[in-house]
XYZ file of C-alpha atoms in Angstrom:
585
model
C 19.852 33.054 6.295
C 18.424 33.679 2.827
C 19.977 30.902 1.522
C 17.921 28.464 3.223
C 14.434 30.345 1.941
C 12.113 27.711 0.013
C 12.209 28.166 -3.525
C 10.806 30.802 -4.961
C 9.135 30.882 -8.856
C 10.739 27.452 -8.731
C 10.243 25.432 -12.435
C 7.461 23.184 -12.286
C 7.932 19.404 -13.653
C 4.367 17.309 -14.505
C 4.695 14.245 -13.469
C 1.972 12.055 -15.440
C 1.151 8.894 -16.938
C 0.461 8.913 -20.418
C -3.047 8.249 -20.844
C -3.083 5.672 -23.030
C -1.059 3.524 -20.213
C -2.940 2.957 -17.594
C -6.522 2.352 -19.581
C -4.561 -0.158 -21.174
C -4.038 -2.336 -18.261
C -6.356 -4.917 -17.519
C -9.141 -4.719 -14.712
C -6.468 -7.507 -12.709
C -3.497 -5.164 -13.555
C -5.921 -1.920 -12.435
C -6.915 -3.750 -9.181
C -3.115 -4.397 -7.985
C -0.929 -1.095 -9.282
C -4.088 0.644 -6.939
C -3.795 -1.595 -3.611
C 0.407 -1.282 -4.524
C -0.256 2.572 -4.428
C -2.198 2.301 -1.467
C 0.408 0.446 0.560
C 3.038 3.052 -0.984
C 1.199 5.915 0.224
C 0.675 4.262 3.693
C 4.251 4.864 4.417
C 5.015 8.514 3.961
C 4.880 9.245 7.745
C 7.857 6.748 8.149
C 9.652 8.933 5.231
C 8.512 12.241 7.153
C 10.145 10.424 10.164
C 13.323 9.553 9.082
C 14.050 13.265 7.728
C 13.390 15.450 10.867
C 11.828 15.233 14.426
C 10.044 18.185 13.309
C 8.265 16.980 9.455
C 5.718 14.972 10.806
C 4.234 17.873 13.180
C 4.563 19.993 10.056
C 2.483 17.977 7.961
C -0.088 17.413 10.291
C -0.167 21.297 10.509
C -0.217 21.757 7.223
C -2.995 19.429 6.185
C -5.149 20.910 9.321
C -4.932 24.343 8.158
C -5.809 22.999 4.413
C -8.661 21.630 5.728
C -10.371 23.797 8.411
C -9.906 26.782 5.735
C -11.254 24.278 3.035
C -8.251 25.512 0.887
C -9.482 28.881 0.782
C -6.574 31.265 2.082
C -6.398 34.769 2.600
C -6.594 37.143 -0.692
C -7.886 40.143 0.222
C -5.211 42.314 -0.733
C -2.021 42.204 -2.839
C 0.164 41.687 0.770
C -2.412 38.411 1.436
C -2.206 37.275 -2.094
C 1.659 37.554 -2.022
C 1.936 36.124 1.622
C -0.185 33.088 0.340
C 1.838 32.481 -2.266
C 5.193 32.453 -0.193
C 3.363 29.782 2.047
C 2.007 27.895 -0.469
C 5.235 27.673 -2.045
C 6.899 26.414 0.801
C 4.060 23.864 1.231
C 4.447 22.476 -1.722
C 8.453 22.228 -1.506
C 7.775 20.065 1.654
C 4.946 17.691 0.647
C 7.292 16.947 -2.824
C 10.345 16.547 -0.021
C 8.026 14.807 2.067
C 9.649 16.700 5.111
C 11.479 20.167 6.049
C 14.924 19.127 4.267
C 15.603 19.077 0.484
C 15.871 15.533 -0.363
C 18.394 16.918 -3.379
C 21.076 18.763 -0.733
C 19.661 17.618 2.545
C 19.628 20.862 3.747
C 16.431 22.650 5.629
C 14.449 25.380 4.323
C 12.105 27.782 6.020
C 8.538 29.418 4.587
C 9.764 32.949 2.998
C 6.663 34.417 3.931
C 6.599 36.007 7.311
C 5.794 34.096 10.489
C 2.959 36.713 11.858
C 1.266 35.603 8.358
C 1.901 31.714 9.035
C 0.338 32.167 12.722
C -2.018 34.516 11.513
C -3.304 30.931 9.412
C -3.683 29.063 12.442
C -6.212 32.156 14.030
C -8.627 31.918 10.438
C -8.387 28.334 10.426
C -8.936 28.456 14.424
C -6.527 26.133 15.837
C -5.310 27.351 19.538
C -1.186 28.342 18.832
C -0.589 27.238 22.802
C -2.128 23.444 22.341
C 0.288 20.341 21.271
C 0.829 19.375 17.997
C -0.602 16.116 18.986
C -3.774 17.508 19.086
C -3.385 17.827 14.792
C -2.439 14.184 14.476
C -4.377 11.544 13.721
C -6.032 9.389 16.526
C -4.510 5.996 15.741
C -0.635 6.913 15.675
C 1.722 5.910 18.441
C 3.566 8.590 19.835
C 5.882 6.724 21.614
C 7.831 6.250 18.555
C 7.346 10.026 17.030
C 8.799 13.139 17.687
C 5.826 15.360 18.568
C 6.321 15.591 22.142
C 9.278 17.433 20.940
C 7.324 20.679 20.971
C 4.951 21.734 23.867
C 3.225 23.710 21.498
C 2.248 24.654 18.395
C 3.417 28.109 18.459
C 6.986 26.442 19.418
C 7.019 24.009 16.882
C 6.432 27.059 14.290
C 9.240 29.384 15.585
C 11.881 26.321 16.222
C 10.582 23.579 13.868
C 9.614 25.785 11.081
C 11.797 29.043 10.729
C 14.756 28.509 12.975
C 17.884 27.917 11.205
C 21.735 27.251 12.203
C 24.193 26.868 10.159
C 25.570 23.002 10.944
C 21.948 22.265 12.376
C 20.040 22.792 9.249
C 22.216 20.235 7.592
C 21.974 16.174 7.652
C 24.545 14.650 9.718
C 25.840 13.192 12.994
C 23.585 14.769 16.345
C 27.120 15.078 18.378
C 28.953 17.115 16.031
C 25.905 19.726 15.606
C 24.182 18.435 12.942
C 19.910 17.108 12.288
C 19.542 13.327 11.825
C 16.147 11.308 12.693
C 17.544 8.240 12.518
C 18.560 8.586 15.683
C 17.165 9.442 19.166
C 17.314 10.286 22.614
C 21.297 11.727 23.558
C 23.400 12.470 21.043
C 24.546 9.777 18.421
C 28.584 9.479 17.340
C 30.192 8.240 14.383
C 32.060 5.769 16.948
C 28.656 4.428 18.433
C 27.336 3.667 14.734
C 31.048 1.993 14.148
C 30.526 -0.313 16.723
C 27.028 -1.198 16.582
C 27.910 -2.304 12.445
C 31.110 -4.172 13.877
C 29.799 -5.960 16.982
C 26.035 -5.785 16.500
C 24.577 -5.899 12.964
C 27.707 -7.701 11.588
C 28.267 -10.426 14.732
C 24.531 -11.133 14.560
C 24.211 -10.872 10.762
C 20.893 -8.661 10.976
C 20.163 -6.179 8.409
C 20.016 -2.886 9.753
C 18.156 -1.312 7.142
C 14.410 -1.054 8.647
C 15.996 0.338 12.342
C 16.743 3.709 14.177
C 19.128 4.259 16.975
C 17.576 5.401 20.593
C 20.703 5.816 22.618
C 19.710 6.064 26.429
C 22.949 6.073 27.993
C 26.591 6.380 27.274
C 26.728 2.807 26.942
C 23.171 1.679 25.873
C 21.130 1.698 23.228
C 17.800 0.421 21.644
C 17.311 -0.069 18.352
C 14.134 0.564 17.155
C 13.110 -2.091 14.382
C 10.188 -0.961 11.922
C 7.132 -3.672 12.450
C 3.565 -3.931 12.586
C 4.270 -6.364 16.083
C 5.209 -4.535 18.705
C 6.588 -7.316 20.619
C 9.832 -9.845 18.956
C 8.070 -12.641 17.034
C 11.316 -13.535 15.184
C 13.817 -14.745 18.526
C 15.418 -17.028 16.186
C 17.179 -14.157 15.037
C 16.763 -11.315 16.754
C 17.659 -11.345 20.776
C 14.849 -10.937 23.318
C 15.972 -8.730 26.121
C 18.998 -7.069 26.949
C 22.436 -8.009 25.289
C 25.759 -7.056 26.026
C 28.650 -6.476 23.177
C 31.406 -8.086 22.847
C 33.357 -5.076 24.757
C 31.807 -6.006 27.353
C 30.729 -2.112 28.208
C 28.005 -1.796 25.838
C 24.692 -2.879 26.297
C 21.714 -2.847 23.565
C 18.007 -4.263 23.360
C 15.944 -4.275 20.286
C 12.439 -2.374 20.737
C 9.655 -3.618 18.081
C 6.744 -1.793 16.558
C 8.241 1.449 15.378
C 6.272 2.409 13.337
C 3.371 -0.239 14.113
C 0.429 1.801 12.319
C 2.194 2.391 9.155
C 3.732 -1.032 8.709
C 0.273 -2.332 9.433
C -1.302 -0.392 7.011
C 1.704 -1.018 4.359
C 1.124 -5.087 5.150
C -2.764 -4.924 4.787
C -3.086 -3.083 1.045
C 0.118 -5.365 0.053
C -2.727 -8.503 1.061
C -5.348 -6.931 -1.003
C -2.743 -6.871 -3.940
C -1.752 -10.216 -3.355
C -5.491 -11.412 -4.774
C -4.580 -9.707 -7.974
C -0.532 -10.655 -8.725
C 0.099 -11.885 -11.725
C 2.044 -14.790 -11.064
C 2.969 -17.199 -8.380
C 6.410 -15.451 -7.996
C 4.858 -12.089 -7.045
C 2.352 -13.815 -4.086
C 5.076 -15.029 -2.926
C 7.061 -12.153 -2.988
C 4.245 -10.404 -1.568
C 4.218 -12.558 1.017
C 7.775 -11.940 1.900
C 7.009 -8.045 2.189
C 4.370 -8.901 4.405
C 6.554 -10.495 6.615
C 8.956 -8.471 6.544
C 6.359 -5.673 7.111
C 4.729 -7.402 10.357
C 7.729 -9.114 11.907
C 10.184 -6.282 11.266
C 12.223 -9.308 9.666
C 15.428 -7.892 7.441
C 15.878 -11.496 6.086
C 12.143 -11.144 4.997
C 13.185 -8.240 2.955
C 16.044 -9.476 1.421
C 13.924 -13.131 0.387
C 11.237 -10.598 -1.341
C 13.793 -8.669 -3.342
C 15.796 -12.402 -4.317
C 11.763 -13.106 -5.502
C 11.736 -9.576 -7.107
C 14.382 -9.794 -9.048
C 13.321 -13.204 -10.488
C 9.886 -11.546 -11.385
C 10.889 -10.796 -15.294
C 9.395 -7.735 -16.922
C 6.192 -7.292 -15.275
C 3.887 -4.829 -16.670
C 3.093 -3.613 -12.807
C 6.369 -2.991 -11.797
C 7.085 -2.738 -7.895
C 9.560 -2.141 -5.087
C 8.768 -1.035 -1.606
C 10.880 -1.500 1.810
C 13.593 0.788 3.815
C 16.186 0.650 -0.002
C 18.965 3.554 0.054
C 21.005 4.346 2.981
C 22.699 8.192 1.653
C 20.783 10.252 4.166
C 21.640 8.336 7.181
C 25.314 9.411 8.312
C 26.381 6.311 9.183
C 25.381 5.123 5.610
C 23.804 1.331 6.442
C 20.441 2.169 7.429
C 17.447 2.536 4.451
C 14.936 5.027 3.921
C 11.167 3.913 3.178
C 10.719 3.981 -0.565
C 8.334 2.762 -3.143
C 7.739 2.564 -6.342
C 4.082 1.481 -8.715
C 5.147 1.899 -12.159
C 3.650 0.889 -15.916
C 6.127 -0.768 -18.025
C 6.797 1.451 -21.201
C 7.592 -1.508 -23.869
C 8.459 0.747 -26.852
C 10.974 2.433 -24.995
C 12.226 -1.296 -22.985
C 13.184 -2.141 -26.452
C 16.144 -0.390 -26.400
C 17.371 -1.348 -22.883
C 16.526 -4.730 -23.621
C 19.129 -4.329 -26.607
C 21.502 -2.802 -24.554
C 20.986 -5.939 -21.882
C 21.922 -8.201 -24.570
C 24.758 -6.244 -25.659
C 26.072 -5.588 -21.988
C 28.934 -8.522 -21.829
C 30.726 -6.910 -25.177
C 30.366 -3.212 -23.070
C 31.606 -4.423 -20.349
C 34.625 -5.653 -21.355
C 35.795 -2.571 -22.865
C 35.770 -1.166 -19.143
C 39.318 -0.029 -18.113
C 40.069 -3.246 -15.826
C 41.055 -6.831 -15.385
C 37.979 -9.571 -15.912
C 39.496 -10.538 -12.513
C 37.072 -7.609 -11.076
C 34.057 -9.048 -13.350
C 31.826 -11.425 -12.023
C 32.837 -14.603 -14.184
C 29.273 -15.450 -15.381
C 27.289 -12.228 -16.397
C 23.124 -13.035 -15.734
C 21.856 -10.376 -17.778
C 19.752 -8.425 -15.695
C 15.921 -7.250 -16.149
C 15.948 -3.921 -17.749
C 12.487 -2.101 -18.316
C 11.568 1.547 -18.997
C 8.698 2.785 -16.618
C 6.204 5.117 -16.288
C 5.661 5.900 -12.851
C 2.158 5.486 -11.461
C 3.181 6.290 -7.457
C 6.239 6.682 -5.731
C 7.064 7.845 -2.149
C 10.135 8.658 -0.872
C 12.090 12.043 -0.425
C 12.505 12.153 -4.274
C 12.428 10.252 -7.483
C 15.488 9.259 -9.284
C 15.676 8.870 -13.214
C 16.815 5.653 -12.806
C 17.199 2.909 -10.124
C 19.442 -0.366 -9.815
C 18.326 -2.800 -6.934
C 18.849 -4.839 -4.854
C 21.178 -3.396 -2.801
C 21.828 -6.226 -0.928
C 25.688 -7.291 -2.560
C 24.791 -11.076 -1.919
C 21.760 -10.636 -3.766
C 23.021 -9.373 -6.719
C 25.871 -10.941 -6.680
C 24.189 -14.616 -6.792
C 20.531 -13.770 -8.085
C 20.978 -10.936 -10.175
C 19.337 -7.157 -9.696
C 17.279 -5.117 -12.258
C 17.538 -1.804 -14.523
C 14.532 0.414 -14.064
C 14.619 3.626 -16.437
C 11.810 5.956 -15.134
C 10.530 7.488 -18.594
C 7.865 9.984 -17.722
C 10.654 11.368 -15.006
C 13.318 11.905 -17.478
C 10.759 13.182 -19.597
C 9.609 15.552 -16.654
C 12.563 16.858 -16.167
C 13.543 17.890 -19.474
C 10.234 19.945 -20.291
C 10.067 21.534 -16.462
C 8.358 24.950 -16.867
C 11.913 26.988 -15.940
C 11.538 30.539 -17.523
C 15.409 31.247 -17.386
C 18.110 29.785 -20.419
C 20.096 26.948 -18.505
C 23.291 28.060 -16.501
C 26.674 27.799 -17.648
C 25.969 26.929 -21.574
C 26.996 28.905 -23.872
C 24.860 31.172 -26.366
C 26.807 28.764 -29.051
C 26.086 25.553 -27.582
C 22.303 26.389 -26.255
C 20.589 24.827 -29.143
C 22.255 21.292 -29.343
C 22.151 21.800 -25.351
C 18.062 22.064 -25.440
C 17.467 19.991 -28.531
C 19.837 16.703 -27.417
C 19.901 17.251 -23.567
C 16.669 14.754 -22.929
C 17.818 12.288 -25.525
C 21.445 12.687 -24.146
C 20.081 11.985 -20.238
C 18.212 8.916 -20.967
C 21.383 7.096 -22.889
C 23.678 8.404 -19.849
C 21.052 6.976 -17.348
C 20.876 4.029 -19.273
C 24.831 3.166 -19.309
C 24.846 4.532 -15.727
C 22.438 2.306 -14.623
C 23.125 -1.127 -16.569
C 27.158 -0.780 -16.924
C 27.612 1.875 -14.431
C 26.013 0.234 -10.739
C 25.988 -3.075 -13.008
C 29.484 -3.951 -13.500
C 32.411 -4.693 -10.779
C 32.808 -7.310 -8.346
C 33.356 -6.738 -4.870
C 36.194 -9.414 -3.858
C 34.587 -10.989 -0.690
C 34.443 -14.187 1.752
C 31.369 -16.320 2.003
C 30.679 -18.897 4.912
C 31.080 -21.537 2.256
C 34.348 -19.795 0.653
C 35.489 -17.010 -1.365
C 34.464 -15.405 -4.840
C 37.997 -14.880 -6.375
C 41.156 -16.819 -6.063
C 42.306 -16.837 -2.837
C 46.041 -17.947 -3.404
C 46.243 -16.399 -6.604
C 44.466 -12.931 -6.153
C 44.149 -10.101 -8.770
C 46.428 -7.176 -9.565
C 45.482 -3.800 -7.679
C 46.594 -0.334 -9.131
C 50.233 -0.618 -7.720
C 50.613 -3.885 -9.912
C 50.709 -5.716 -7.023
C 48.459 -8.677 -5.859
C 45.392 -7.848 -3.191
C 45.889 -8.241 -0.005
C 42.670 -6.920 1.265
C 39.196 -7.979 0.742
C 35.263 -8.374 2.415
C 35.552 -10.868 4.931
C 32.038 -12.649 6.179
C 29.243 -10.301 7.043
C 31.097 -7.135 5.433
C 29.450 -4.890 2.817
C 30.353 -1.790 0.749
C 28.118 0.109 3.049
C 29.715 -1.234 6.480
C 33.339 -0.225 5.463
C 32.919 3.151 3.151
C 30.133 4.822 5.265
C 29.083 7.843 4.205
C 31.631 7.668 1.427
C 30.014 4.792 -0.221
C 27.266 6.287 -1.598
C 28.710 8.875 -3.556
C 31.700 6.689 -4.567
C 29.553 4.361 -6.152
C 27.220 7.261 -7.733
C 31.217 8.219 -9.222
C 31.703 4.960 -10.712
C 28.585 4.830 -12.446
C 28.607 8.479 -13.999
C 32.619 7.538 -14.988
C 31.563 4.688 -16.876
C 28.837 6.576 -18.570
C 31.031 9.184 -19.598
C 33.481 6.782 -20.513
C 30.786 4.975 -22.488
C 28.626 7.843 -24.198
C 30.816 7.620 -27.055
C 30.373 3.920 -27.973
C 28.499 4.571 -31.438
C 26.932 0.842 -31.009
C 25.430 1.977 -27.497
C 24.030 5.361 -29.628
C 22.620 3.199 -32.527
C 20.898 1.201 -29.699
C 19.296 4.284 -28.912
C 18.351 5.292 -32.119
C 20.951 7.210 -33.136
C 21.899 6.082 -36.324
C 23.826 8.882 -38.428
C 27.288 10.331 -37.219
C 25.704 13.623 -37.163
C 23.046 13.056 -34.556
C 25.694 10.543 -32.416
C 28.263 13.777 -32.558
C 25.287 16.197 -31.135
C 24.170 13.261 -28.614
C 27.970 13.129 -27.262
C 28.646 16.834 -27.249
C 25.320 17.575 -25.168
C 26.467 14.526 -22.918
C 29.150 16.164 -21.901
C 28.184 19.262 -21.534
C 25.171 18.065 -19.332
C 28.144 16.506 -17.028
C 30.495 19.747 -16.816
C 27.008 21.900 -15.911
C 25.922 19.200 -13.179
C 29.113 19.489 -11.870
C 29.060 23.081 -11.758
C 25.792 22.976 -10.194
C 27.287 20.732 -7.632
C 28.825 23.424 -5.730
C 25.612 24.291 -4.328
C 25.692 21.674 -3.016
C 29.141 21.761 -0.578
C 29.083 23.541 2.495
C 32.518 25.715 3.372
C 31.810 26.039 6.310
C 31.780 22.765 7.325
C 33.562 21.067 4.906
C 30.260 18.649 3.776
C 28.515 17.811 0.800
C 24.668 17.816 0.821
C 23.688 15.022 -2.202
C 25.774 12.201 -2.799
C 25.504 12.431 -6.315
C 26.155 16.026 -6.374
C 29.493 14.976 -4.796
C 29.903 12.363 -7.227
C 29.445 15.068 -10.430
C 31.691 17.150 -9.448
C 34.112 14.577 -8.926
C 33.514 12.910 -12.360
């Protein structure tokens, strides 16, 4: 039970902006990194959604006890003050989480103060414990696509949403083998309903299931619930009007619009007002795919935007917004909302840019065949940010998108190295020595460990998620030699590849995630001691480019130490993908 407490005297990391960034920009720049934020912000209910039926009841419960006690909780006594704390600790841990579940372990945690003190909250801030949590939200949501009804009252939602824990429940995973997931609804979803929606839905109908969830209202039927401002199907071209039936025959599904509806809305009307102040033709346009996507609930929308994004080279605004990684859904194909406003950094872009122009020579000194390369290499964009806004469950240090493998494979994707993050994270306010170094190796450990992290994320990033090519079928051929394929590991030709409509996601599941995250941290390992890469960096002397390598690698062995906390014995899962892919490298 204690295990699943909220953090407690947790480190704290500042997140902020140099000052001399944003001042900087001009009143044009000022006017569209705030209308970006704006649309960012407008979609943290979908996030709260997509964690737990319970997180968006929670923060409406939280924000109406903030308010009616005008942020002035109980103190009286050293009990009060200590009780406060415990919730306001907890409070915090779930707006950063942006729901009940750590978005680094996917696990839930509970308030460690004591629930007569949480409900004791709700009588100074007067709000009746036996009305419906629908009561705290606001006017203009639509409940038929949230969870609130969930909960008859607000006293239930406290002692089930809030503190209740069990063991399998409290983790991330499939509904019908025990586990939480809000991607899907109504009876229990299976591993073998997800398999053969991706086979003979998504795949035969080449729709993107990214911006969906899964209401399953029979054995054999299902809706599936597509993110849109419209709450009726605008887009028949490509997505069926009424019920279908599968290709088994058995199974029937209908696709339900306007999940959703407010936020996507909301998301669609600042991403207008930002339009009037883009910077070039390529980003109205690419705003205009978002909106699209946005309104219609249109994946191929999406996936036009991010082709547009990618093409948009080195902005000083830096943006990215839709339904992007798929690790917290079990089935692994379906996106969580994300977005990111961000202020390019050009002194430290210099270096990535280097590395960019560099990244061909790198490359090849990866331990395969140019057979598994693409055969032209478009060197990608590859810019050091500060973030501005981002919402989402959590920020990375560093982020390569699209995700979309015929995207990046014919357009391109970009390197984004979030500065003021790695910089965050290196100077958090923890007031214990780090785990697992030695006495010995603790001052190289604290002195190199930042400058260490941001050449890792760099390779891990650029050469890590950069490199490879999947083998694969197009409509209009293949990307390989068919008749003359390349060597596997057994020294033997392929025999196996993508055929039409495929993806890494569709096939690996929930392993593809933290394969990938693998892959990348292998090839920065592998890399870290390439003293070119380290002079890139600024690393010049063989002293310094010893100390960066040694804390490199001790940063690795810790994180996948630290790993372990996040595998569950008991039943046999791991809670981060990345976590999963430490321990592994």
């Amino acid at each position: 039970m204690s295990h699943f407490f909220a953090d407690h005297d947790a480190p704290l990391s500042m997140l902020s902006v140099k000052t001399e960034y944003f001042p900087q920009l001009t009143d044009k720049e000022q006017k569209y990194a705030h209308f970006m934020s704006k649309a960012s912000h407008a979609g943290s209910r979908v996030v709260m959604r997509q964690v737990s039926h319970e997180s968006e009841p929670i923060f409406d419960l939280i924000l109406a006890i903030h308010s009616k006690l005008n942020g002035k909780y109980p103190e009286d006594d050293i009990t009060q003050k200590q009780q406060t704390g415990l919730y306001l600790e907890y409070v915090s841990q779930f707006l950063s989480n942006l729901g009940n579940f750590k978005s680094f372990g996917d696990t839930k945690f509970i308030p460690r103060c004591e629930v007569k003190f949480f409900k004791q909250l709700l009588e100074l801030a007067k709000i009746n414990p036996c009305s419906s949590p629908l009561t705290l939200s606001p006017v203009d949501v639509n409940h038929e696509f949230t969870s609130h009804h969930l909960f008859s009252t607000i006293n239930e939602l406290i002692d089930i949403g809030i503190y209740h824990v069990e063991e399998k429940a409290a983790l991330l995973g499939f509904p019908s083998q025990g586990y939480t997931s809000a991607y899907y609804l109504g009876l229990p979803v299976t591993p073998e309903d997800m398999a053969l929606l991706k086979e003979q839905l998504f795949a035969e109908l080449a729709i993107l299931p990214e911006n969906t969830r899964i209401n399953k209202v029979g054995e054999n039927s299902f809706q599936i619930w597509v993110a849109s401002e419209n709450v009726k199907n605008q887009i028949t071209e490509t997505y069926p009007s009424g019920q279908i039936t599968l290709s088994n025959a058995v199974t029937k599904v209908e696709f339900i619009f306007g999940d959703h509806s407010r936020e996507m809305r909301l998301v669609a009307s600042y991403l207008k007002e930002a339009q009037k102040f883009a910077a070039n033709d390529t980003q109205k346009a690419m705003l205009q795919e978002y909106i699209n996507h946005f309104v219609t609930g249109s994946s191929q929308a999406h996936k036009e935007a991010q082709k547009l994004w990618v093409k948009d080279i080195s902005p000083v605004i830096e943006t990215n917004i839709g339904f992007i990684e798929t690790y917290r859904e079990p089935s692994g194909i379906i996106g969580e909302f994300e977005s990111l406003v961000a202020i390019q950094n050009k002194e430290r872009t210099a270096k990535f840019s280097s590395l960019v122009n560099n990244a061909e020579e790198f490359i090849s000194l990866l331990p395969w065949s140019k057979d598994y390369e693409k055969p032209i290499f478009n060197p990608p964009d590859f810019t050091s940010l500060e973030v501005l806004t981002f919402t989402g469950s959590g920020i990375p240090a560093g982020i390569n998108i699209p995700n979309y493998d015929d995207v990046r494979l014919k357009i391109g994707f970009k390197n984004v190295s979030l500065g003021n993050i790695l910089s965050a994270a290196a100077k958090s306010s923890s007031k214990h020595p780090p785990s697992f170094i030695s006495q010995e190796d603790r001052p190289i450990f604290e002195k190199y460990q930042s400058d260490s992290f941001e050449v890792q994320v760099g390779i891990h990033e650029l050469l890590g998620h950069g490199s490879g090519k999947l083998l694969t079928e197009f409509t209009d051929g293949f990307n390989f030699d068919k008749e003359n394929p390349p060597l596997g590991l057994d020294g033997k030709p392929v025999s196996t590849y993508y055929k039409v409509g495929e993806t890494w996601g569709s096939k690996f599941g929930q392993l593809a995630g933290p394969f990938e995250e693998c892959r990348a941290e292998v090839i920065a390992m592998f890399l870290l001691t390439n003293k070119k890469i380290l002079d890139i960096f600024g690393f010049h002397d063989v002293e310094s480019q010893d100390k960066v390598i040694y804390a490199g690698y001790l940063q690795m062995a810790r994180a996948g130490l630290l790993a372990l906390e996040y595998w569950n014995p008991k039943t046999g899962k791991w809670g981060q993908p990345h976590m999963q892919a430490r321990f592994s490298s």
